[in-house]
Amino acid sequence: GIQLAMTASSAGVHVADDDGTRDLIARQRSNVSLPLPITLIHMLGVHELQVLLAGGFARSPYLQSRVRQSLREGMHVMVPEDPGAAVVTGAVLFGAQPTTVTGRRARLGYGVEIARPWTTHDAIHHATFGSPEKWYHNEKKCYYARGVYHSFVKHGELVQMDQVIKHYFYPLTRSQGEIVFKLYSTPNNSARYTTEQDMQELASVRLQLPSGWSRNIYYVEEYKVEVEMHFGATELSLVAVDTSQEDAVAVNVMWNADMA
Protein backbone atom coordinates (compact mmCIF):
# COMPACT_ATOMS: atom_id res chain seq x y z
CA GLY A 1 0.00 0.00 0.00
CA ILE A 2 0.88 3.66 -0.08
CA GLN A 3 1.49 6.04 2.79
CA LEU A 4 0.76 9.70 2.12
CA ALA A 5 1.85 12.42 4.53
CA MET A 6 -0.03 15.73 4.42
CA THR A 7 1.31 18.69 6.35
CA ALA A 8 -1.78 20.80 6.85
CA SER A 9 0.23 23.90 7.68
CA SER A 10 2.88 23.99 4.95
CA ALA A 11 0.76 22.02 2.46
CA GLY A 12 3.71 20.00 1.26
CA VAL A 13 2.75 16.53 0.09
CA HIS A 14 4.97 13.57 -0.71
CA VAL A 15 3.64 10.32 -2.15
CA ALA A 16 5.69 7.18 -2.70
CA ASP A 17 4.74 3.53 -3.00
CA ASP A 18 6.67 0.58 -1.56
CA ASP A 19 8.80 0.25 -4.69
CA GLY A 20 9.46 3.95 -4.91
CA THR A 21 7.99 3.93 -8.41
CA ARG A 22 5.45 6.70 -7.85
CA ASP A 23 6.81 9.96 -6.61
CA LEU A 24 4.50 12.94 -6.77
CA ILE A 25 4.98 16.38 -5.32
CA ALA A 26 2.00 18.68 -5.25
CA ARG A 27 0.73 21.73 -3.43
CA GLN A 28 -2.59 22.12 -1.70
CA ARG A 29 -4.80 24.87 -2.90
CA SER A 30 -5.24 27.90 -0.65
CA ASN A 31 -8.85 26.91 0.09
CA VAL A 32 -10.06 23.66 1.65
CA SER A 33 -11.18 22.00 -1.57
CA LEU A 34 -10.19 18.46 -2.48
CA PRO A 35 -6.37 18.25 -2.29
CA LEU A 36 -4.81 17.64 -5.68
CA PRO A 37 -2.60 14.72 -4.46
CA ILE A 38 -5.65 12.62 -3.59
CA THR A 39 -7.08 13.26 -7.05
CA LEU A 40 -3.79 12.03 -8.51
CA ILE A 41 -3.90 8.92 -6.31
CA HIS A 42 -7.37 8.14 -7.68
CA MET A 43 -6.05 8.53 -11.22
CA LEU A 44 -3.28 6.04 -10.42
CA GLY A 45 -5.85 3.47 -9.33
CA VAL A 46 -4.49 3.08 -5.80
CA HIS A 47 -6.86 1.32 -3.37
CA GLU A 48 -4.75 0.75 -0.24
CA LEU A 49 -3.76 4.11 1.20
CA GLN A 50 -2.88 5.54 4.59
CA VAL A 51 -3.00 9.30 4.96
CA LEU A 52 -1.12 10.90 7.86
CA LEU A 53 -2.23 14.45 8.69
CA ALA A 54 0.29 16.63 10.51
CA GLY A 55 0.60 20.32 11.29
CA GLY A 56 -1.65 22.79 13.09
CA PHE A 57 -4.64 22.53 10.75
CA ALA A 58 -4.67 18.74 11.02
CA ARG A 59 -6.81 19.17 14.17
CA SER A 60 -9.62 20.63 12.09
CA PRO A 61 -12.61 18.22 12.07
CA TYR A 62 -13.76 19.80 8.81
CA LEU A 63 -10.42 19.19 7.10
CA GLN A 64 -10.36 15.61 8.38
CA SER A 65 -13.89 14.98 7.14
CA ARG A 66 -13.11 16.44 3.70
CA VAL A 67 -10.06 14.19 3.37
CA ARG A 68 -12.04 11.12 4.47
CA GLN A 69 -14.80 11.93 1.98
CA SER A 70 -12.18 12.10 -0.76
CA LEU A 71 -10.81 8.64 -0.06
CA ARG A 72 -12.04 5.36 -1.41
CA GLU A 73 -13.12 2.44 0.75
CA GLY A 74 -10.12 0.82 2.41
CA MET A 75 -8.19 4.07 2.66
CA HIS A 76 -7.53 5.38 6.17
CA VAL A 77 -6.74 8.75 7.76
CA MET A 78 -4.33 8.86 10.70
CA VAL A 79 -3.94 11.92 12.97
CA PRO A 80 -1.21 12.07 15.65
CA GLU A 81 -2.24 12.95 19.21
CA ASP A 82 -0.52 16.31 18.76
CA PRO A 83 -0.19 16.95 14.98
CA GLY A 84 1.51 20.32 15.48
CA ALA A 85 4.15 18.83 17.75
CA ALA A 86 4.72 16.03 15.24
CA VAL A 87 6.08 18.55 12.74
CA VAL A 88 8.23 20.30 15.35
CA THR A 89 9.55 16.99 16.70
CA GLY A 90 10.55 15.92 13.21
CA ALA A 91 12.41 19.19 12.66
CA VAL A 92 14.25 18.85 15.99
CA LEU A 93 15.21 15.24 15.26
CA PHE A 94 16.55 16.26 11.87
CA GLY A 95 18.52 19.12 13.40
CA ALA A 96 20.06 16.81 15.99
CA GLN A 97 20.71 13.93 13.62
CA PRO A 98 20.51 15.04 9.94
CA THR A 99 21.99 11.76 8.73
CA THR A 100 18.64 10.09 9.40
CA VAL A 101 17.44 11.62 6.11
CA THR A 102 18.85 9.87 3.04
CA GLY A 103 17.40 12.13 0.36
CA ARG A 104 15.94 15.61 0.01
CA ARG A 105 14.15 17.59 -2.69
CA ALA A 106 15.86 20.80 -3.74
CA ARG A 107 13.71 23.88 -3.16
CA LEU A 108 15.97 25.73 -5.59
CA GLY A 109 17.97 24.81 -8.65
CA TYR A 110 21.76 25.13 -8.48
CA GLY A 111 24.29 25.76 -11.23
CA VAL A 112 27.29 27.79 -12.35
CA GLU A 113 27.92 30.66 -14.75
CA ILE A 114 29.70 29.83 -18.02
CA ALA A 115 30.46 31.30 -21.44
CA ARG A 116 29.67 29.55 -24.73
CA PRO A 117 29.19 30.29 -28.45
CA TRP A 118 26.51 32.88 -29.27
CA THR A 119 23.12 31.56 -30.42
CA THR A 120 19.98 32.99 -32.01
CA HIS A 121 18.19 32.64 -28.65
CA ASP A 122 20.95 34.74 -27.08
CA ALA A 123 20.37 37.42 -29.72
CA ILE A 124 16.62 37.48 -29.08
CA HIS A 125 17.05 37.62 -25.31
CA HIS A 126 19.71 40.32 -25.60
CA ALA A 127 17.47 42.45 -27.83
CA THR A 128 14.70 42.28 -25.22
CA PHE A 129 16.54 42.30 -21.90
CA GLY A 130 20.07 43.46 -22.70
CA SER A 131 21.68 40.18 -21.70
CA PRO A 132 23.66 37.96 -22.07
CA GLU A 133 26.84 39.89 -22.79
CA LYS A 134 28.16 39.38 -26.33
CA TRP A 135 31.90 39.36 -27.04
CA TYR A 136 34.17 38.28 -29.87
CA HIS A 137 36.45 35.29 -29.21
CA ASN A 138 39.65 36.05 -31.12
CA GLU A 139 40.98 32.49 -30.91
CA LYS A 140 37.71 30.86 -32.00
CA LYS A 141 36.88 33.59 -34.53
CA CYS A 142 33.26 33.76 -33.44
CA TYR A 143 30.99 35.48 -30.92
CA TYR A 144 30.47 34.12 -27.41
CA ALA A 145 27.85 34.76 -24.72
CA ARG A 146 28.84 35.55 -21.13
CA GLY A 147 26.54 35.05 -18.15
CA VAL A 148 25.03 31.76 -19.32
CA TYR A 149 23.54 29.55 -16.59
CA HIS A 150 24.64 25.90 -16.56
CA SER A 151 22.38 23.76 -14.36
CA PHE A 152 23.58 20.99 -12.03
CA VAL A 153 20.38 20.41 -10.04
CA LYS A 154 16.80 21.40 -10.88
CA HIS A 155 14.23 22.80 -8.48
CA GLY A 156 12.26 19.85 -7.03
CA GLU A 157 14.90 17.29 -8.02
CA LEU A 158 15.58 14.46 -5.56
CA VAL A 159 19.14 14.67 -4.23
CA GLN A 160 20.61 11.82 -2.21
CA MET A 161 22.60 12.52 0.92
CA ASP A 162 26.31 12.92 0.09
CA GLN A 163 25.52 12.82 -3.65
CA VAL A 164 28.24 14.25 -5.89
CA ILE A 165 27.34 15.71 -9.31
CA LYS A 166 30.22 16.26 -11.73
CA HIS A 167 30.41 18.34 -14.91
CA TYR A 168 33.46 19.13 -17.04
CA PHE A 169 34.60 22.48 -18.43
CA TYR A 170 37.71 23.99 -20.02
CA PRO A 171 39.44 27.40 -20.15
CA LEU A 172 38.13 30.00 -22.58
CA THR A 173 41.48 31.15 -23.96
CA ARG A 174 45.06 29.91 -24.07
CA SER A 175 46.27 32.99 -22.19
CA GLN A 176 43.97 32.41 -19.23
CA GLY A 177 45.70 32.19 -15.85
CA GLU A 178 42.70 31.20 -13.73
CA ILE A 179 39.10 30.06 -13.96
CA VAL A 180 36.37 31.50 -11.74
CA PHE A 181 33.22 29.45 -11.15
CA LYS A 182 30.25 31.35 -9.70
CA LEU A 183 27.56 29.35 -7.92
CA TYR A 184 23.94 30.42 -8.50
CA SER A 185 20.53 29.34 -7.24
CA THR A 186 17.16 29.82 -8.92
CA PRO A 187 13.59 28.52 -8.53
CA ASN A 188 13.17 28.65 -12.33
CA ASN A 189 13.98 25.35 -14.05
CA SER A 190 13.93 27.00 -17.47
CA ALA A 191 16.45 29.71 -16.55
CA ARG A 192 19.16 30.30 -19.17
CA TYR A 193 21.08 33.32 -17.89
CA THR A 194 22.47 34.47 -14.56
CA THR A 195 20.87 37.91 -14.98
CA GLU A 196 17.32 36.53 -14.89
CA GLN A 197 14.84 37.38 -12.15
CA ASP A 198 15.17 35.35 -8.91
CA MET A 199 18.70 34.26 -9.88
CA GLN A 200 21.00 34.62 -6.86
CA GLU A 201 24.80 34.41 -6.73
CA LEU A 202 25.76 32.39 -3.64
CA ALA A 203 29.54 32.01 -3.79
CA SER A 204 32.49 31.50 -6.13
CA VAL A 205 35.73 29.55 -6.39
CA ARG A 206 38.90 30.66 -8.16
CA LEU A 207 41.09 27.92 -9.66
CA GLN A 208 44.62 28.98 -10.60
CA LEU A 209 45.99 27.38 -13.77
CA PRO A 210 49.66 26.32 -13.83
CA SER A 211 52.16 28.36 -15.81
CA GLY A 212 52.43 27.08 -19.39
CA TRP A 213 49.33 24.88 -19.12
CA SER A 214 48.49 25.42 -22.83
CA ARG A 215 52.00 24.75 -24.14
CA ASN A 216 51.49 21.08 -24.99
CA ILE A 217 47.89 21.15 -26.21
CA TYR A 218 46.42 22.23 -29.54
CA TYR A 219 42.85 23.00 -28.38
CA VAL A 220 41.83 24.47 -25.02
CA GLU A 221 39.11 21.81 -24.91
CA GLU A 222 41.86 19.27 -24.22
CA TYR A 223 42.46 20.84 -20.79
CA LYS A 224 39.58 19.49 -18.71
CA VAL A 225 38.54 21.03 -15.41
CA GLU A 226 36.14 19.06 -13.22
CA VAL A 227 33.48 20.92 -11.26
CA GLU A 228 31.65 19.04 -8.53
CA MET A 229 28.68 19.77 -6.33
CA HIS A 230 28.65 17.81 -3.06
CA PHE A 231 25.26 17.73 -1.30
CA GLY A 232 25.48 17.10 2.44
CA ALA A 233 22.77 17.23 5.07
CA THR A 234 22.62 21.01 5.18
CA GLU A 235 25.62 22.19 3.16
CA LEU A 236 26.43 22.29 -0.54
CA SER A 237 30.09 22.27 -1.55
CA LEU A 238 31.24 23.63 -4.91
CA VAL A 239 34.59 22.11 -5.87
CA ALA A 240 36.76 22.92 -8.90
CA VAL A 241 39.42 20.30 -9.69
CA ASP A 242 42.41 20.60 -12.03
CA THR A 243 42.83 16.87 -12.63
CA SER A 244 46.15 17.25 -14.45
CA GLN A 245 47.72 19.01 -11.46
CA GLU A 246 45.77 17.29 -8.66
CA ASP A 247 44.78 20.75 -7.45
CA ALA A 248 41.36 21.68 -6.08
CA VAL A 249 39.53 24.63 -4.52
CA ALA A 250 36.16 24.56 -2.75
CA VAL A 251 33.52 26.68 -1.05
CA ASN A 252 30.58 25.68 1.18
CA VAL A 253 27.09 27.21 1.35
CA MET A 254 23.83 26.25 3.04
CA TRP A 255 21.30 24.69 0.69
CA ASN A 256 17.50 24.60 0.83
CA ALA A 257 15.59 21.37 0.52
CA ASP A 258 12.45 19.52 1.55
CA MET A 259 12.48 16.06 3.08
CA ALA A 260 12.09 13.33 0.48
Coordinates of C-alpha atoms in Angstrom, one line a residue:
G1 CA 0.0 0.0 0.0
I2 CA 0.9 3.7 -0.1
Q3 CA 1.5 6.0 2.8
L4 CA 0.8 9.7 2.1
A5 CA 1.9 12.4 4.5
M6 CA 0.0 15.7 4.4
T7 CA 1.3 18.7 6.4
A8 CA -1.8 20.8 6.8
S9 CA 0.2 23.9 7.7
S10 CA 2.9 24.0 4.9
A11 CA 0.8 22.0 2.5
G12 CA 3.7 20.0 1.3
V13 CA 2.7 16.5 0.1
H14 CA 5.0 13.6 -0.7
V15 CA 3.6 10.3 -2.1
A16 CA 5.7 7.2 -2.7
D17 CA 4.7 3.5 -3.0
D18 CA 6.7 0.6 -1.6
D19 CA 8.8 0.2 -4.7
G20 CA 9.5 4.0 -4.9
T21 CA 8.0 3.9 -8.4
R22 CA 5.4 6.7 -7.8
D23 CA 6.8 10.0 -6.6
L24 CA 4.5 12.9 -6.8
I25 CA 5.0 16.4 -5.3
A26 CA 2.0 18.7 -5.2
R27 CA 0.7 21.7 -3.4
Q28 CA -2.6 22.1 -1.7
R29 CA -4.8 24.9 -2.9
S30 CA -5.2 27.9 -0.7
N31 CA -8.9 26.9 0.1
V32 CA -10.1 23.7 1.6
S33 CA -11.2 22.0 -1.6
L34 CA -10.2 18.5 -2.5
P35 CA -6.4 18.3 -2.3
L36 CA -4.8 17.6 -5.7
P37 CA -2.6 14.7 -4.5
I38 CA -5.7 12.6 -3.6
T39 CA -7.1 13.3 -7.1
L40 CA -3.8 12.0 -8.5
I41 CA -3.9 8.9 -6.3
H42 CA -7.4 8.1 -7.7
M43 CA -6.0 8.5 -11.2
L44 CA -3.3 6.0 -10.4
G45 CA -5.9 3.5 -9.3
V46 CA -4.5 3.1 -5.8
H47 CA -6.9 1.3 -3.4
E48 CA -4.8 0.8 -0.2
L49 CA -3.8 4.1 1.2
Q50 CA -2.9 5.5 4.6
V51 CA -3.0 9.3 5.0
L52 CA -1.1 10.9 7.9
L53 CA -2.2 14.4 8.7
A54 CA 0.3 16.6 10.5
G55 CA 0.6 20.3 11.3
G56 CA -1.7 22.8 13.1
F57 CA -4.6 22.5 10.7
A58 CA -4.7 18.7 11.0
R59 CA -6.8 19.2 14.2
S60 CA -9.6 20.6 12.1
P61 CA -12.6 18.2 12.1
Y62 CA -13.8 19.8 8.8
L63 CA -10.4 19.2 7.1
Q64 CA -10.4 15.6 8.4
S65 CA -13.9 15.0 7.1
R66 CA -13.1 16.4 3.7
V67 CA -10.1 14.2 3.4
R68 CA -12.0 11.1 4.5
Q69 CA -14.8 11.9 2.0
S70 CA -12.2 12.1 -0.8
L71 CA -10.8 8.6 -0.1
R72 CA -12.0 5.4 -1.4
E73 CA -13.1 2.4 0.7
G74 CA -10.1 0.8 2.4
M75 CA -8.2 4.1 2.7
H76 CA -7.5 5.4 6.2
V77 CA -6.7 8.8 7.8
M78 CA -4.3 8.9 10.7
V79 CA -3.9 11.9 13.0
P80 CA -1.2 12.1 15.7
E81 CA -2.2 13.0 19.2
D82 CA -0.5 16.3 18.8
P83 CA -0.2 16.9 15.0
G84 CA 1.5 20.3 15.5
A85 CA 4.2 18.8 17.7
A86 CA 4.7 16.0 15.2
V87 CA 6.1 18.6 12.7
V88 CA 8.2 20.3 15.3
T89 CA 9.6 17.0 16.7
G90 CA 10.5 15.9 13.2
A91 CA 12.4 19.2 12.7
V92 CA 14.2 18.8 16.0
L93 CA 15.2 15.2 15.3
F94 CA 16.6 16.3 11.9
G95 CA 18.5 19.1 13.4
A96 CA 20.1 16.8 16.0
Q97 CA 20.7 13.9 13.6
P98 CA 20.5 15.0 9.9
T99 CA 22.0 11.8 8.7
T100 CA 18.6 10.1 9.4
V101 CA 17.4 11.6 6.1
T102 CA 18.8 9.9 3.0
G103 CA 17.4 12.1 0.4
R104 CA 15.9 15.6 0.0
R105 CA 14.2 17.6 -2.7
A106 CA 15.9 20.8 -3.7
R107 CA 13.7 23.9 -3.2
L108 CA 16.0 25.7 -5.6
G109 CA 18.0 24.8 -8.6
Y110 CA 21.8 25.1 -8.5
G111 CA 24.3 25.8 -11.2
V112 CA 27.3 27.8 -12.3
E113 CA 27.9 30.7 -14.7
I114 CA 29.7 29.8 -18.0
A115 CA 30.5 31.3 -21.4
R116 CA 29.7 29.6 -24.7
P117 CA 29.2 30.3 -28.5
W118 CA 26.5 32.9 -29.3
T119 CA 23.1 31.6 -30.4
T120 CA 20.0 33.0 -32.0
H121 CA 18.2 32.6 -28.7
D122 CA 21.0 34.7 -27.1
A123 CA 20.4 37.4 -29.7
I124 CA 16.6 37.5 -29.1
H125 CA 17.0 37.6 -25.3
H126 CA 19.7 40.3 -25.6
A127 CA 17.5 42.5 -27.8
T128 CA 14.7 42.3 -25.2
F129 CA 16.5 42.3 -21.9
G130 CA 20.1 43.5 -22.7
S131 CA 21.7 40.2 -21.7
P132 CA 23.7 38.0 -22.1
E133 CA 26.8 39.9 -22.8
K134 CA 28.2 39.4 -26.3
W135 CA 31.9 39.4 -27.0
Y136 CA 34.2 38.3 -29.9
H137 CA 36.4 35.3 -29.2
N138 CA 39.6 36.1 -31.1
E139 CA 41.0 32.5 -30.9
K140 CA 37.7 30.9 -32.0
K141 CA 36.9 33.6 -34.5
C142 CA 33.3 33.8 -33.4
Y143 CA 31.0 35.5 -30.9
Y144 CA 30.5 34.1 -27.4
A145 CA 27.9 34.8 -24.7
R146 CA 28.8 35.5 -21.1
G147 CA 26.5 35.0 -18.2
V148 CA 25.0 31.8 -19.3
Y149 CA 23.5 29.6 -16.6
H150 CA 24.6 25.9 -16.6
S151 CA 22.4 23.8 -14.4
F152 CA 23.6 21.0 -12.0
V153 CA 20.4 20.4 -10.0
K154 CA 16.8 21.4 -10.9
H155 CA 14.2 22.8 -8.5
G156 CA 12.3 19.8 -7.0
E157 CA 14.9 17.3 -8.0
L158 CA 15.6 14.5 -5.6
V159 CA 19.1 14.7 -4.2
Q160 CA 20.6 11.8 -2.2
M161 CA 22.6 12.5 0.9
D162 CA 26.3 12.9 0.1
Q163 CA 25.5 12.8 -3.6
V164 CA 28.2 14.3 -5.9
I165 CA 27.3 15.7 -9.3
K166 CA 30.2 16.3 -11.7
H167 CA 30.4 18.3 -14.9
Y168 CA 33.5 19.1 -17.0
F169 CA 34.6 22.5 -18.4
Y170 CA 37.7 24.0 -20.0
P171 CA 39.4 27.4 -20.1
L172 CA 38.1 30.0 -22.6
T173 CA 41.5 31.2 -24.0
R174 CA 45.1 29.9 -24.1
S175 CA 46.3 33.0 -22.2
Q176 CA 44.0 32.4 -19.2
G177 CA 45.7 32.2 -15.8
E178 CA 42.7 31.2 -13.7
I179 CA 39.1 30.1 -14.0
V180 CA 36.4 31.5 -11.7
F181 CA 33.2 29.4 -11.2
K182 CA 30.2 31.4 -9.7
L183 CA 27.6 29.3 -7.9
Y184 CA 23.9 30.4 -8.5
S185 CA 20.5 29.3 -7.2
T186 CA 17.2 29.8 -8.9
P187 CA 13.6 28.5 -8.5
N188 CA 13.2 28.7 -12.3
N189 CA 14.0 25.4 -14.0
S190 CA 13.9 27.0 -17.5
A191 CA 16.5 29.7 -16.5
R192 CA 19.2 30.3 -19.2
Y193 CA 21.1 33.3 -17.9
T194 CA 22.5 34.5 -14.6
T195 CA 20.9 37.9 -15.0
E196 CA 17.3 36.5 -14.9
Q197 CA 14.8 37.4 -12.2
D198 CA 15.2 35.3 -8.9
M199 CA 18.7 34.3 -9.9
Q200 CA 21.0 34.6 -6.9
E201 CA 24.8 34.4 -6.7
L202 CA 25.8 32.4 -3.6
A203 CA 29.5 32.0 -3.8
S204 CA 32.5 31.5 -6.1
V205 CA 35.7 29.5 -6.4
R206 CA 38.9 30.7 -8.2
L207 CA 41.1 27.9 -9.7
Q208 CA 44.6 29.0 -10.6
L209 CA 46.0 27.4 -13.8
P210 CA 49.7 26.3 -13.8
S211 CA 52.2 28.4 -15.8
G212 CA 52.4 27.1 -19.4
W213 CA 49.3 24.9 -19.1
S214 CA 48.5 25.4 -22.8
R215 CA 52.0 24.8 -24.1
N216 CA 51.5 21.1 -25.0
I217 CA 47.9 21.1 -26.2
Y218 CA 46.4 22.2 -29.5
Y219 CA 42.9 23.0 -28.4
V220 CA 41.8 24.5 -25.0
E221 CA 39.1 21.8 -24.9
E222 CA 41.9 19.3 -24.2
Y223 CA 42.5 20.8 -20.8
K224 CA 39.6 19.5 -18.7
V225 CA 38.5 21.0 -15.4
E226 CA 36.1 19.1 -13.2
V227 CA 33.5 20.9 -11.3
E228 CA 31.7 19.0 -8.5
M229 CA 28.7 19.8 -6.3
H230 CA 28.6 17.8 -3.1
F231 CA 25.3 17.7 -1.3
G232 CA 25.5 17.1 2.4
A233 CA 22.8 17.2 5.1
T234 CA 22.6 21.0 5.2
E235 CA 25.6 22.2 3.2
L236 CA 26.4 22.3 -0.5
S237 CA 30.1 22.3 -1.5
L238 CA 31.2 23.6 -4.9
V239 CA 34.6 22.1 -5.9
A240 CA 36.8 22.9 -8.9
V241 CA 39.4 20.3 -9.7
D242 CA 42.4 20.6 -12.0
T243 CA 42.8 16.9 -12.6
S244 CA 46.1 17.3 -14.5
Q245 CA 47.7 19.0 -11.5
E246 CA 45.8 17.3 -8.7
D247 CA 44.8 20.7 -7.5
A248 CA 41.4 21.7 -6.1
V249 CA 39.5 24.6 -4.5
A250 CA 36.2 24.6 -2.7
V251 CA 33.5 26.7 -1.1
N252 CA 30.6 25.7 1.2
V253 CA 27.1 27.2 1.3
M254 CA 23.8 26.2 3.0
W255 CA 21.3 24.7 0.7
N256 CA 17.5 24.6 0.8
A257 CA 15.6 21.4 0.5
D258 CA 12.4 19.5 1.6
M259 CA 12.5 16.1 3.1
A260 CA 12.1 13.3 0.5

